[in-house]
């Protein structure tokens, strides 16, 4: 399946990958981040039960330096 | 000093709020913030670098939440919708954190705020339970409207973001301060410690700055200078300055007892 992550298209094998699994795949385990799926925030508590589908659009954000 | 800045019900002994951008690295960021004595630090919300190396340090690890109050901002947002979306992500990112800095820009060249979009975003955010510190122009009417909407602090610019031009309209700031029942902080435009002291002498409750420290030749020394300037300016305001006169027939030394 193909998922847009932060504006970039990425291919993943198989269907029904959860957000938790995606975080592991992207090497983001333990990172402080917030995720929006198709414009809706996915609470951290729901990462393990939220499944991704072909065509989903994700925004994965963190805190950076700013004024 | 027992005299504290209260923002959204929480007391702070430092009246200097600082940004975390434009530093060489996180070590310098941390050192400058320590020297500034700031307790509230702004952070931006941005897309995570997907290709990053596992274990790479992040800003928040250098500024732990046990030591600092985060102030996520909406820097780079040009619409109310984008600003609201960004701060909802920030709230999720920071475990339900409510205190935010709203800024909606109107123009990438000047970074002048778009007050119409700012007002629209403020209404949504306040209704949504956020404690909104709002960056705005130095228009006293807009500042009052933002207060009436329910923002917890109003933050007019001294001059444009990153310009270092100092306080261009002290008269408008004075009107804003006189009218406000919520804290008024100067945000943006401060260039040197003197500017920060002037803001505080006008009666501002605090100052928020980033570039003035980060772009100084020695950011850490400037952070210390800003801390002192904020404290000096505040005490100067509280002490009450002498009246200005064009001249005075009252010398500081006694007129009696002169030798002849």
XYZ file of C-alpha atoms in Angstrom, chain B residues 42-191:
150
model
C 8.588 28.816 22.790
C 8.829 25.841 20.459
C 7.694 25.375 16.879
C 5.724 22.400 15.566
C 7.174 20.917 12.413
C 7.146 17.727 10.372
C 9.391 15.085 11.903
C 12.443 14.244 9.847
C 11.585 10.696 8.805
C 15.122 9.775 7.801
C 16.584 10.758 11.147
C 18.987 8.563 13.024
C 17.515 6.690 15.972
C 18.700 8.132 19.252
C 19.388 11.564 17.751
C 18.712 14.101 20.509
C 15.679 16.349 20.328
C 15.144 19.894 21.555
C 12.781 18.828 24.331
C 15.416 16.511 25.806
C 17.595 19.578 26.342
C 14.671 21.518 27.799
C 12.791 19.061 30.011
C 9.203 19.860 30.959
C 10.091 19.559 34.656
C 12.223 22.690 34.278
C 10.427 24.729 31.628
C 6.926 25.648 30.559
C 6.591 25.068 26.826
C 4.891 27.616 24.658
C 4.185 25.960 21.297
C 3.747 28.531 18.585
C 2.089 28.789 15.190
C 5.043 30.409 13.448
C 4.720 30.186 9.700
C 0.918 29.946 9.719
C -0.922 32.322 7.417
C -4.502 31.300 8.152
C -6.642 30.725 11.226
C -7.248 27.127 10.120
C -3.532 26.322 9.895
C -2.866 27.929 13.275
C -5.663 26.020 15.004
C -4.579 22.754 13.376
C -0.974 23.311 14.468
C -1.904 24.004 18.082
C -4.212 20.999 18.292
C -1.253 18.878 17.165
C 0.892 20.649 19.768
C -1.627 19.814 22.474
C -1.510 16.155 21.481
C 2.284 16.222 21.220
C 2.666 17.794 24.671
C 0.143 15.611 26.512
C -2.795 17.982 26.703
C -0.722 21.136 27.235
C -3.010 24.195 27.032
C -0.712 27.234 27.041
C 0.047 28.324 23.477
C 1.350 31.231 21.456
C -0.936 32.166 18.601
C 0.552 34.072 15.719
C -0.949 34.314 12.271
C 1.216 36.052 9.748
C 0.009 38.175 6.885
C 3.050 38.522 4.703
C 6.222 36.414 4.267
C 8.316 39.477 3.493
C 7.633 41.438 6.666
C 6.079 38.713 8.882
C 3.536 41.343 9.900
C 0.597 39.718 11.728
C -2.767 39.214 10.035
C -5.045 40.393 12.814
C -8.274 39.295 11.113
C -7.104 35.671 10.917
C -5.591 36.012 14.401
C -8.950 37.024 15.861
C -10.715 34.166 14.070
C -8.179 31.643 15.408
C -8.274 33.095 18.925
C -12.055 32.608 19.102
C -11.778 28.940 18.116
C -8.834 28.218 20.432
C -10.344 29.897 23.495
C -13.596 27.989 22.932
C -11.537 24.802 22.597
C -10.016 25.329 26.045
C -6.572 26.669 25.128
C -4.794 29.358 27.158
C -3.889 31.700 24.339
C -1.005 34.146 24.435
C -1.550 36.105 21.279
C 0.969 37.880 19.089
C -0.519 40.899 17.381
C 0.161 44.337 15.967
C 0.417 47.309 18.322
C -3.160 48.355 17.530
C -4.877 49.068 20.881
C -8.356 48.234 19.551
C -7.290 44.813 18.265
C -5.426 44.137 21.511
C -8.594 44.865 23.486
C -10.687 42.679 21.196
C -8.274 39.787 21.709
C -8.565 40.276 25.462
C -12.374 40.325 25.227
C -12.292 37.045 23.260
C -10.603 35.498 26.287
C -6.885 35.381 25.469
C -4.740 35.064 28.604
C -2.040 37.492 27.441
C -1.714 39.939 24.583
C 1.671 40.282 22.895
C 2.033 43.282 20.617
C 5.124 43.647 18.480
C 7.744 46.266 19.288
C 8.793 46.116 15.648
C 8.817 43.394 13.011
C 9.906 39.823 13.823
C 13.652 39.413 13.570
C 14.211 43.090 12.736
C 15.884 44.151 15.983
C 14.506 47.641 15.386
C 13.382 48.109 18.988
C 10.226 49.813 20.206
C 8.910 51.914 17.363
C 5.654 53.056 18.910
C 5.867 53.358 22.678
C 2.678 55.440 22.673
C 0.542 52.635 21.272
C 2.117 50.184 23.716
C 1.229 52.534 26.558
C -2.395 52.665 25.455
C -2.511 48.853 25.189
C -1.002 48.493 28.675
C -3.362 51.088 30.149
C -6.434 49.366 28.691
C -5.470 45.757 29.436
C -6.565 43.668 32.405
C -4.463 40.724 31.196
C -0.648 40.627 30.947
C 0.855 42.591 28.066
C 4.148 41.271 26.720
C 6.217 42.769 23.972
C 6.903 40.057 21.423
C 9.231 40.651 18.485
C 11.505 43.479 17.484
C 13.670 43.816 20.583
C 17.276 44.149 19.451
